[in-house]
Short mmCIF file of C-alpha atoms and ligand atoms in Angstrom, two decimals:
data_model
loop_
_atom_site.label_atom_id
_atom_site.label_comp_id
_atom_site.label_asym_id
_atom_site.label_seq_id
_atom_site.Cartn_x
_atom_site.Cartn_y
_atom_site.Cartn_z
CA MET A 1 123.69 134.33 167.83
CA ASN A 2 122.32 130.72 167.41
CA MET A 3 119.43 132.16 165.38
CA PHE A 4 121.85 133.94 163.08
CA ILE A 5 124.09 130.76 162.72
CA SER A 6 121.08 128.79 161.81
CA CYS A 7 119.64 131.30 159.42
CA SER A 8 123.06 131.62 157.60
CA LYS A 9 123.22 127.84 157.67
CA ILE A 10 119.89 127.63 155.94
CA SER A 11 120.75 130.37 153.36
CA TYR A 12 124.00 128.57 152.57
CA GLN A 13 122.06 125.46 151.93
CA ILE A 14 119.58 127.28 149.85
CA ILE A 15 122.36 128.90 147.77
CA ALA A 16 124.28 125.46 147.42
CA LEU A 17 121.03 123.99 146.35
CA LEU A 18 120.42 126.87 143.72
CA VAL A 19 123.95 126.45 142.43
CA LEU A 20 123.59 122.87 142.00
CA PHE A 21 120.24 123.37 140.20
CA PHE A 22 121.34 126.04 137.85
CA SER A 23 124.60 124.32 136.99
CA SER A 24 122.78 121.20 136.13
CA GLU A 25 122.27 120.45 132.34
CA SER A 26 118.58 119.99 132.91
CA VAL A 27 118.24 123.84 133.27
CA PHE A 28 120.55 125.03 130.52
CA ALA A 29 120.28 122.37 128.08
CA THR A 30 116.91 121.48 126.52
CA ASP A 31 115.32 118.11 126.41
CA LEU A 32 113.91 117.25 123.04
CA THR A 33 111.91 114.41 121.98
CA ILE A 34 111.72 112.90 118.40
CA ALA A 35 108.99 110.66 117.10
CA SER A 36 110.49 107.89 114.77
CA GLY A 37 109.66 104.58 113.47
CA ASP A 38 112.18 102.93 111.26
CA THR A 39 113.00 99.52 109.68
CA GLY A 40 116.19 97.47 110.16
CA ASN A 41 119.03 99.34 111.86
CA GLY A 42 117.70 102.66 111.27
CA GLN A 43 116.88 103.47 114.93
CA ALA A 44 120.38 102.45 116.13
CA LEU A 45 122.04 104.83 113.79
CA LEU A 46 119.59 107.48 114.69
CA ARG A 47 120.44 107.07 118.39
CA LYS A 48 124.11 107.34 117.47
CA GLN A 49 123.50 110.51 115.70
CA LEU A 50 121.48 111.91 118.51
CA ASP A 51 124.31 111.03 120.90
CA ASP A 52 126.66 113.22 118.63
CA PHE A 53 124.15 116.03 118.73
CA GLU A 54 123.91 115.79 122.49
CA LYS A 55 127.71 116.13 122.80
CA ILE A 56 127.87 119.06 120.48
CA THR A 57 125.02 120.89 122.07
CA GLY A 58 124.50 119.69 125.53
CA ASN A 59 120.80 119.09 124.71
CA LYS A 60 119.33 115.60 125.41
CA VAL A 61 117.16 113.89 123.01
CA ALA A 62 114.72 111.14 123.54
CA ILE A 63 113.29 108.91 120.87
CA VAL A 64 109.51 107.93 120.96
CA ASP A 65 109.70 104.67 119.13
CA MET A 66 106.89 104.28 116.51
CA PRO A 67 105.79 101.02 114.65
CA SER A 68 107.62 100.52 111.43
CA ASN A 69 104.43 100.54 109.40
CA SER A 70 104.09 103.94 107.88
CA SER A 71 100.31 103.93 107.96
CA ASP A 72 100.19 103.16 111.72
CA GLN A 73 102.65 105.95 112.21
CA PHE A 74 100.63 108.37 110.27
CA ALA A 75 97.43 107.75 112.30
CA GLN A 76 99.33 108.32 115.59
CA TYR A 77 100.89 111.40 114.50
CA ARG A 78 97.76 112.92 113.33
CA LEU A 79 96.08 112.26 116.69
CA TRP A 80 98.98 113.88 118.47
CA LEU A 81 99.31 116.79 116.23
CA ALA A 82 95.49 117.43 116.21
CA ALA A 83 95.68 117.57 120.11
CA GLY A 84 98.61 120.20 119.83
CA ASN A 85 100.93 117.69 121.66
CA THR A 86 103.69 119.67 123.09
CA ASP A 87 105.75 116.70 124.19
CA ILE A 88 107.12 115.87 120.86
CA ASP A 89 109.40 118.40 119.21
CA LEU A 90 110.32 116.53 115.95
CA TYR A 91 108.62 113.99 113.76
CA ARG A 92 110.17 111.75 111.24
CA THR A 93 107.81 111.94 108.23
CA ASP A 94 107.11 109.83 105.15
CA ILE A 95 107.53 111.82 101.75
CA VAL A 96 103.78 111.60 101.08
CA TRP A 97 102.55 113.34 104.25
CA ALA A 98 103.65 116.75 103.49
CA PRO A 99 100.38 118.30 102.04
CA GLN A 100 98.31 116.64 104.88
CA LEU A 101 100.41 117.78 107.84
CA ALA A 102 101.75 121.10 106.53
CA ASP A 103 99.52 123.09 108.98
CA GLN A 104 101.09 121.35 111.96
CA PHE A 105 104.83 121.92 111.15
CA LEU A 106 107.09 124.90 111.19
CA ASP A 107 108.13 126.41 107.79
CA LEU A 108 111.76 125.59 107.70
CA SER A 109 112.51 127.67 104.48
CA SER A 110 114.44 130.56 106.01
CA ALA A 111 116.36 128.29 108.45
CA ALA A 112 117.29 125.90 105.61
CA LYS A 113 117.90 128.62 102.90
CA ASP A 114 121.69 128.02 102.64
CA ILE A 115 121.19 124.08 102.33
CA VAL A 116 118.38 123.46 100.22
CA ALA A 117 120.22 124.08 96.88
CA ALA A 118 122.38 120.95 97.51
CA HIS A 119 119.42 118.67 97.52
CA PHE A 120 117.51 117.12 94.52
CA PRO A 121 114.95 119.89 93.78
CA SER A 122 112.12 117.14 93.35
CA VAL A 123 112.66 116.07 97.02
CA ILE A 124 112.67 119.69 98.35
CA GLN A 125 109.39 120.22 96.18
CA SER A 126 107.84 117.17 97.67
CA GLN A 127 108.19 118.89 101.16
CA THR A 128 107.21 122.29 100.04
CA VAL A 129 103.56 123.26 100.58
CA ASN A 130 102.07 126.59 99.59
CA GLY A 131 105.70 127.98 99.66
CA LYS A 132 106.36 126.53 103.23
CA LEU A 133 109.13 124.05 103.49
CA ILE A 134 107.70 121.82 106.14
CA ALA A 135 110.36 119.05 106.50
CA LEU A 136 114.09 118.49 105.65
CA PRO A 137 115.06 115.28 103.81
CA LEU A 138 116.84 112.56 105.52
CA PHE A 139 117.13 110.14 102.64
CA ALA A 140 115.12 109.11 99.60
CA ASP A 141 113.82 105.59 98.76
CA ALA A 142 113.29 103.79 95.59
CA ALA A 143 112.06 100.20 95.39
CA VAL A 144 114.23 97.45 93.80
CA LEU A 145 114.34 93.82 93.14
CA PHE A 146 116.49 91.67 95.20
CA TYR A 147 117.40 88.25 93.90
CA ARG A 148 119.32 85.08 94.98
CA LYS A 149 122.45 84.99 92.88
CA ASP A 150 123.22 81.43 93.87
CA LEU A 151 119.84 80.11 92.92
CA LEU A 152 119.77 81.88 89.62
CA GLU A 153 123.28 80.46 88.79
CA LYS A 154 122.30 76.93 89.98
CA TYR A 155 119.31 76.81 87.66
CA GLN A 156 120.97 78.88 84.97
CA LYS A 157 118.31 81.52 84.91
CA SER A 158 118.94 85.03 84.05
CA VAL A 159 117.79 88.12 86.07
CA PRO A 160 114.30 88.78 85.13
CA LYS A 161 113.50 91.98 83.25
CA THR A 162 109.61 91.51 82.77
CA PHE A 163 106.94 90.28 85.23
CA ASP A 164 106.46 87.23 83.06
CA GLU A 165 110.15 86.29 83.27
CA LEU A 166 109.95 86.88 86.96
CA THR A 167 106.99 84.60 87.34
CA GLU A 168 108.44 81.84 85.27
CA THR A 169 111.71 81.86 86.97
CA ALA A 170 110.28 82.22 90.47
CA GLN A 171 107.90 79.19 89.79
CA TYR A 172 110.56 77.10 88.23
CA ILE A 173 113.21 77.62 91.03
CA GLN A 174 110.51 77.26 93.68
CA ASP A 175 109.30 73.85 92.19
CA LYS A 176 112.86 72.45 91.80
CA GLU A 177 113.87 73.47 95.15
CA ARG A 178 110.85 72.31 96.95
CA MET A 179 111.34 68.91 95.08
CA SER A 180 114.79 68.43 96.35
CA GLY A 181 113.70 69.10 99.88
CA ASN A 182 113.97 72.94 100.39
CA LYS A 183 110.24 72.90 101.40
CA GLY A 184 110.31 76.46 102.82
CA ILE A 185 111.31 78.38 99.64
CA ASN A 186 109.03 80.91 97.95
CA GLY A 187 109.40 82.26 94.54
CA TYR A 188 108.53 85.98 95.30
CA VAL A 189 107.83 87.92 98.28
CA PHE A 190 106.68 91.54 98.47
CA GLN A 191 104.61 93.90 100.67
CA ALA A 192 100.80 93.19 100.18
CA ASN A 193 99.47 93.81 103.79
CA ALA A 194 96.60 96.56 103.59
CA TYR A 195 98.60 99.65 104.28
CA GLU A 196 100.72 102.30 102.56
CA GLY A 197 103.36 99.82 101.43
CA LEU A 198 100.65 98.17 99.12
CA THR A 199 99.83 101.50 97.51
CA CYS A 200 103.55 101.62 96.53
CA THR A 201 103.72 97.97 95.30
CA ALA A 202 100.57 98.15 93.39
CA LEU A 203 101.38 101.55 91.98
CA GLU A 204 104.55 99.97 90.41
CA TRP A 205 102.35 97.23 88.86
CA ILE A 206 99.86 99.46 87.30
CA LYS A 207 102.37 102.15 86.18
CA SER A 208 104.63 99.58 84.40
CA PHE A 209 101.43 98.24 82.66
CA GLY A 210 100.75 101.54 81.22
CA ALA A 211 97.80 102.18 83.40
CA GLY A 212 98.77 105.44 84.97
CA GLN A 213 99.23 106.50 88.52
CA VAL A 214 95.73 106.18 90.24
CA VAL A 215 95.19 110.10 90.20
CA GLU A 216 97.13 111.95 87.67
CA ALA A 217 99.13 115.17 88.16
CA ASP A 218 96.15 117.19 86.91
CA GLY A 219 93.83 115.52 89.59
CA SER A 220 91.82 113.32 87.12
CA ILE A 221 91.16 109.82 88.41
CA SER A 222 92.55 107.31 85.98
CA ILE A 223 92.50 104.10 88.00
CA ASN A 224 89.58 102.26 86.36
CA ASN A 225 91.13 101.18 83.02
CA LYS A 226 91.92 97.85 81.21
CA ASN A 227 95.65 97.81 81.89
CA ALA A 228 95.18 98.30 85.61
CA ILE A 229 92.77 95.52 85.66
CA LYS A 230 95.44 93.34 83.87
CA ALA A 231 98.24 94.42 86.28
CA LEU A 232 96.09 93.42 89.28
CA GLU A 233 94.95 90.03 87.82
CA ASN A 234 98.54 89.37 87.20
CA ALA A 235 99.56 90.01 90.68
CA HIS A 236 96.61 87.99 92.01
CA ASP A 237 97.79 85.07 90.29
CA TRP A 238 101.00 85.20 92.31
CA VAL A 239 99.30 84.86 95.55
CA GLY A 240 99.33 81.22 96.48
CA SER A 241 101.41 80.30 93.65
CA ILE A 242 104.98 82.03 93.63
CA ALA A 243 104.08 84.01 96.75
CA PRO A 244 102.85 82.45 99.87
CA GLN A 245 99.16 83.13 101.06
CA GLY A 246 100.79 85.06 104.03
CA VAL A 247 102.24 87.79 101.66
CA LEU A 248 98.64 89.38 102.24
CA GLY A 249 99.98 90.40 105.67
CA TYR A 250 103.46 91.24 104.79
CA GLY A 251 104.90 94.63 105.23
CA GLU A 252 108.76 95.66 104.65
CA GLU A 253 110.00 93.70 107.75
CA GLU A 254 107.93 90.65 107.25
CA SER A 255 108.90 90.18 103.70
CA ARG A 256 112.61 90.86 104.65
CA GLY A 257 112.25 88.32 107.23
CA VAL A 258 111.21 85.51 104.80
CA TRP A 259 113.94 86.71 102.30
CA GLN A 260 116.66 86.87 104.86
CA THR A 261 116.15 83.44 106.36
CA GLY A 262 116.89 82.20 102.86
CA ASN A 263 113.13 81.44 102.01
CA ALA A 264 112.71 83.59 98.97
CA VAL A 265 114.19 83.62 95.44
CA PHE A 266 113.00 87.15 94.83
CA LEU A 267 111.99 90.09 97.01
CA ARG A 268 110.52 93.50 96.22
CA ASN A 269 111.72 96.03 98.89
CA TRP A 270 113.75 99.21 99.54
CA PRO A 271 117.50 99.62 99.64
CA TYR A 272 117.86 99.29 103.41
CA VAL A 273 117.63 95.48 102.97
CA TYR A 274 120.83 95.25 101.09
CA PRO A 275 123.32 95.76 104.03
CA LEU A 276 121.18 93.64 106.36
CA SER A 277 120.90 90.78 103.91
CA ASN A 278 124.91 90.81 103.87
CA ASN A 279 125.33 91.10 107.74
CA ALA A 280 127.89 88.77 109.20
CA ASP A 281 125.08 86.42 110.68
CA SER A 282 122.76 86.58 107.62
CA PRO A 283 122.34 83.13 106.06
CA ILE A 284 122.13 84.61 102.57
CA ARG A 285 125.37 86.72 102.92
CA GLY A 286 127.28 87.15 99.73
CA LYS A 287 124.34 85.60 97.74
CA VAL A 288 122.34 88.73 97.07
CA GLY A 289 121.87 90.38 93.80
CA VAL A 290 119.85 93.65 93.20
CA THR A 291 118.31 95.26 90.14
CA ALA A 292 115.64 97.40 88.94
CA LEU A 293 112.09 96.08 89.35
CA PRO A 294 110.65 94.13 86.26
CA SER A 295 108.45 95.82 83.76
CA ALA A 296 105.24 94.59 82.16
CA HIS A 297 106.96 94.41 78.69
CA VAL A 298 110.46 94.29 77.48
CA ASP A 299 110.23 97.62 75.70
CA GLU A 300 108.56 99.40 78.55
CA PRO A 301 110.34 100.96 81.50
CA SER A 302 109.85 99.47 84.98
CA ALA A 303 108.40 101.56 87.64
CA ALA A 304 109.72 102.06 91.17
CA ALA A 305 107.74 103.88 93.71
CA LEU A 306 109.35 106.90 95.15
CA GLY A 307 109.58 106.84 98.89
CA GLY A 308 111.69 108.60 101.39
CA TRP A 309 111.81 110.09 105.03
CA ASN A 310 112.20 113.65 106.33
CA ILE A 311 112.38 115.46 109.50
CA ALA A 312 109.75 118.20 110.61
CA VAL A 313 109.40 120.31 113.63
CA SER A 314 106.15 120.43 115.43
CA ARG A 315 104.54 123.90 115.71
CA TYR A 316 103.75 122.88 119.13
CA SER A 317 107.29 122.41 120.17
CA GLN A 318 108.32 124.55 123.12
CA HIS A 319 112.08 124.37 122.04
CA THR A 320 111.67 125.46 118.38
CA GLN A 321 115.32 126.87 118.08
CA GLN A 322 116.85 123.82 119.37
CA ALA A 323 114.54 121.53 117.38
CA ILE A 324 115.25 123.38 114.13
CA GLU A 325 118.92 122.90 114.92
CA LEU A 326 118.48 118.96 115.33
CA ALA A 327 116.46 119.00 112.15
CA LYS A 328 119.33 120.61 110.24
CA PHE A 329 121.85 118.36 111.93
CA LEU A 330 120.05 115.11 110.95
CA ALA A 331 119.49 116.43 107.41
CA SER A 332 123.08 117.61 107.00
CA LYS A 333 125.54 116.15 104.49
CA GLN A 334 127.41 114.29 107.19
CA ALA A 335 124.38 112.64 108.49
CA GLN A 336 123.20 111.64 105.08
CA LYS A 337 126.62 110.28 104.40
CA GLU A 338 126.49 108.15 107.62
CA ARG A 339 123.08 106.78 106.58
CA ALA A 340 124.37 105.96 103.04
CA ILE A 341 127.55 104.20 104.48
CA ALA A 342 125.86 102.21 107.18
CA LEU A 343 122.49 101.56 105.90
CA SER A 344 122.88 102.13 101.93
CA LEU A 345 120.13 104.72 102.32
CA LEU A 346 119.98 107.08 99.26
CA PRO A 347 121.12 110.61 99.96
CA THR A 348 119.04 113.61 98.59
CA ILE A 349 122.33 115.60 98.49
CA ARG A 350 123.53 115.37 94.88
CA THR A 351 127.34 115.32 95.44
CA LEU A 352 127.04 112.40 97.94
CA TYR A 353 126.73 110.08 95.03
CA ASP A 354 130.27 110.90 93.93
CA ASP A 355 131.67 110.66 97.51
CA PRO A 356 134.66 107.95 97.48
CA GLN A 357 133.94 106.71 100.98
CA ILE A 358 130.20 106.09 100.15
CA ILE A 359 130.98 104.29 96.94
CA ASP A 360 133.74 102.34 98.81
CA ALA A 361 131.19 101.06 101.59
CA GLN A 362 128.16 100.76 99.27
CA PRO A 363 129.34 100.23 95.61
CA LEU A 364 125.77 99.78 94.36
CA LEU A 365 124.41 103.07 95.60
CA PRO A 366 125.52 105.06 92.45
CA GLN A 367 123.57 102.44 90.27
CA TRP A 368 120.41 103.20 92.36
CA LYS A 369 120.59 106.89 91.56
CA PRO A 370 118.95 106.57 88.07
CA ILE A 371 116.18 104.39 89.60
CA PHE A 372 115.58 107.07 92.23
CA GLU A 373 115.59 109.77 89.79
CA THR A 374 112.99 108.21 87.60
CA ALA A 375 110.83 106.81 90.39
CA VAL A 376 107.05 107.29 90.38
CA ALA A 377 105.44 109.47 92.85
CA ARG A 378 102.28 108.59 94.71
CA PRO A 379 99.51 111.00 94.00
CA SER A 380 100.01 112.88 97.15
CA ALA A 381 100.44 116.25 95.45
CA PRO A 382 97.29 116.23 93.36
CA THR A 383 95.11 114.92 96.20
CA LYS A 384 96.47 117.11 98.84
CA THR A 385 94.90 116.67 102.24
CA LYS A 386 92.77 113.78 100.95
CA TYR A 387 95.81 111.63 99.90
CA ASN A 388 95.61 109.31 102.99
CA GLU A 389 91.92 108.41 102.19
CA VAL A 390 92.82 108.04 98.47
CA SER A 391 95.80 105.76 99.23
CA SER A 392 93.71 103.58 101.79
CA LEU A 393 90.76 103.26 99.28
CA PHE A 394 93.42 102.32 96.65
CA TRP A 395 95.16 99.66 98.95
CA SER A 396 91.85 98.30 99.92
CA ALA A 397 90.82 97.66 96.43
CA VAL A 398 94.09 96.03 95.62
CA HIS A 399 94.04 93.94 98.82
CA ASP A 400 90.58 92.88 98.21
CA THR A 401 91.62 91.80 94.65
CA LEU A 402 94.76 89.94 95.71
CA SER A 403 92.61 88.14 98.42
CA GLY A 404 90.06 86.96 95.79
CA ASN A 405 87.44 89.23 97.41
CA GLY A 406 85.78 90.47 94.16
CA THR A 407 87.33 90.63 90.65
CA ALA A 408 90.01 93.39 89.71
CA ALA A 409 87.36 94.84 87.24
CA ASP A 410 84.59 95.11 89.98
CA ASN A 411 86.98 96.47 92.51
CA LEU A 412 88.56 99.19 90.35
CA ALA A 413 85.04 100.28 89.14
CA ARG A 414 84.01 100.48 92.69
CA LEU A 415 87.23 102.44 93.62
CA GLU A 416 86.60 104.83 90.80
CA GLU A 417 83.27 105.69 92.24
CA LYS A 418 84.50 106.19 95.73
CA LEU A 419 87.36 108.33 94.63
CA THR A 420 84.95 110.43 92.71
CA ILE A 421 82.77 111.15 95.60
CA LEU A 422 85.81 111.77 97.69
CA LYS A 423 87.05 114.30 95.21
CA GLY A 424 83.81 116.35 94.93
CA ASN A 425 84.38 119.36 92.81
CA ALA A 426 88.16 119.29 93.41
CA TRP A 427 90.67 117.61 95.54
C1 GLC B 501 109.18 103.14 102.71
C2 GLC B 501 109.12 104.46 101.97
C3 GLC B 501 107.99 105.17 102.40
C4 GLC B 501 106.86 104.45 102.12
C5 GLC B 501 106.86 103.07 102.85
C6 GLC B 501 105.59 102.37 102.63
O1 GLC B 501 109.49 103.30 104.08
O2 GLC B 501 110.40 105.06 102.19
O3 GLC B 501 107.93 106.43 101.49
O4 GLC B 501 105.60 105.11 102.43
O5 GLC B 501 107.99 102.44 102.70
O6 GLC B 501 105.57 101.33 103.36
#
C-alpha cells in the first residue's frame, strides 16, 4: 500500500513536471537570435519591433549587438557563417554584402513573392544573386549634407552647391567663429576612417568629379584617372584645414558626435542623423538644415552613395520558418513606416513616400526620395565575391592619400595594379 502511495506520488509529480514543462513557452515558442549593429536609436526601435513580434507569435527574440562599423560587422559575420554557426538565425546586412554572403543565406524569393513588387526594383535587384533573393530590405540610405542654418544666416552665406563653395564657406565660418572665441568649431566633418564608410565618401568625391565608380558595371577598372586624382587632392586639402586631423578616425557616429555637440558647420552623413540632431536634448535642435551633397562643378550633378540595410536568414538556422516570418515582419510596410517616422530612414516600399503620417512626422523625407533614386552604387555587383577586398584596397589608398602617405597619383596607380591582380581574368 505504502509502496503504491509513494509510486503514485512520484508519478503524479512526474506528470505535474511534464505538464509544467510542456505548457511553458520555451517548448512551444522558439527562441530566435538576430545579429544587428546599428547607429543612433536604431537598436531601440528594433527591440520594440521584436517585442511586438514576440507578442504576436509567442517566439522570443534576442539581439546580438554588433559594432556600428559596417566593416567590423562584416568580418565577424563572415567568421560565424563560415563556421556554420547555428546560434544566429537572422543577420542584419549591408546592401553591398549580398554577392559575398549569398551562399550562406536562404533564398527568400518564394516566401516573399507577394511583397517584392511593392519595393523599388533596384533594391530588390541589389539583394538578388543568381536568382536567389537573399535578404529583404529594411530601409535604404543615401548620403546627404547637413548644415547649420543659424551659422549660414549669421554670416550671410548660402547653402553650398559645389565643393569649392563648401570649402570657402566652411573656412570662412570656422575662422570667424574661432576668432570670436568658439575655438572648438570645425568647418566640415565626414567619415574618413579606413573602413567601408570611407569607400562611400570617396566614391561620392570621385563620381562627382566625373571620375567613374572605381570599377564600372562592365567590370573594367577605372580608378586611375586624372579626375579621380583631383578629387582626392581636393579632399586631402580639407584634412587639417576645414576638417580636424581626427577626421581620419571618424566613422558615422564619431562625426555625428562632433556635429551634434555643435562643433561643425557641415556634416556628411546619412538621414538617421536628422531626428537625432533635433532631439530635445540636442544643442543644435532647430538649427539643422539638410540638402544634397555638393558636386565638383555647378553644372554637374552631385553624387550620393547608395546605402541601406536588409535582413537575411542564415541557412544554418534551426528555426527557418519562424526566422523567415520574422524577416518578413521586419521588412513589412508597418515596420518600414515605423522606421521612417521614428528614425527618418528611407523606406524601400514606394507608396510609403506618400504616407501622410510619415510626411507629417518627417516632412523632409519625400525630398530625399530623388537623392536615393539617383544614388551611386558601390561596385559590389560587378566585383561579386571580391567586393570586400576591392573596397578595402580602395579605402586604404584613399586613407593613405588623405593622411599624406603618398600622393593621390601614386596611390591610385598602385591601387589600379592591385585591383588588376585581384581581378585576374575575371571578377
Ligand atoms: C551606412 C549605409 C551602408 C554603408 C555604411 C558605411 O550604414 O547604409 O550601406 O555601408 O553606412 O559606413
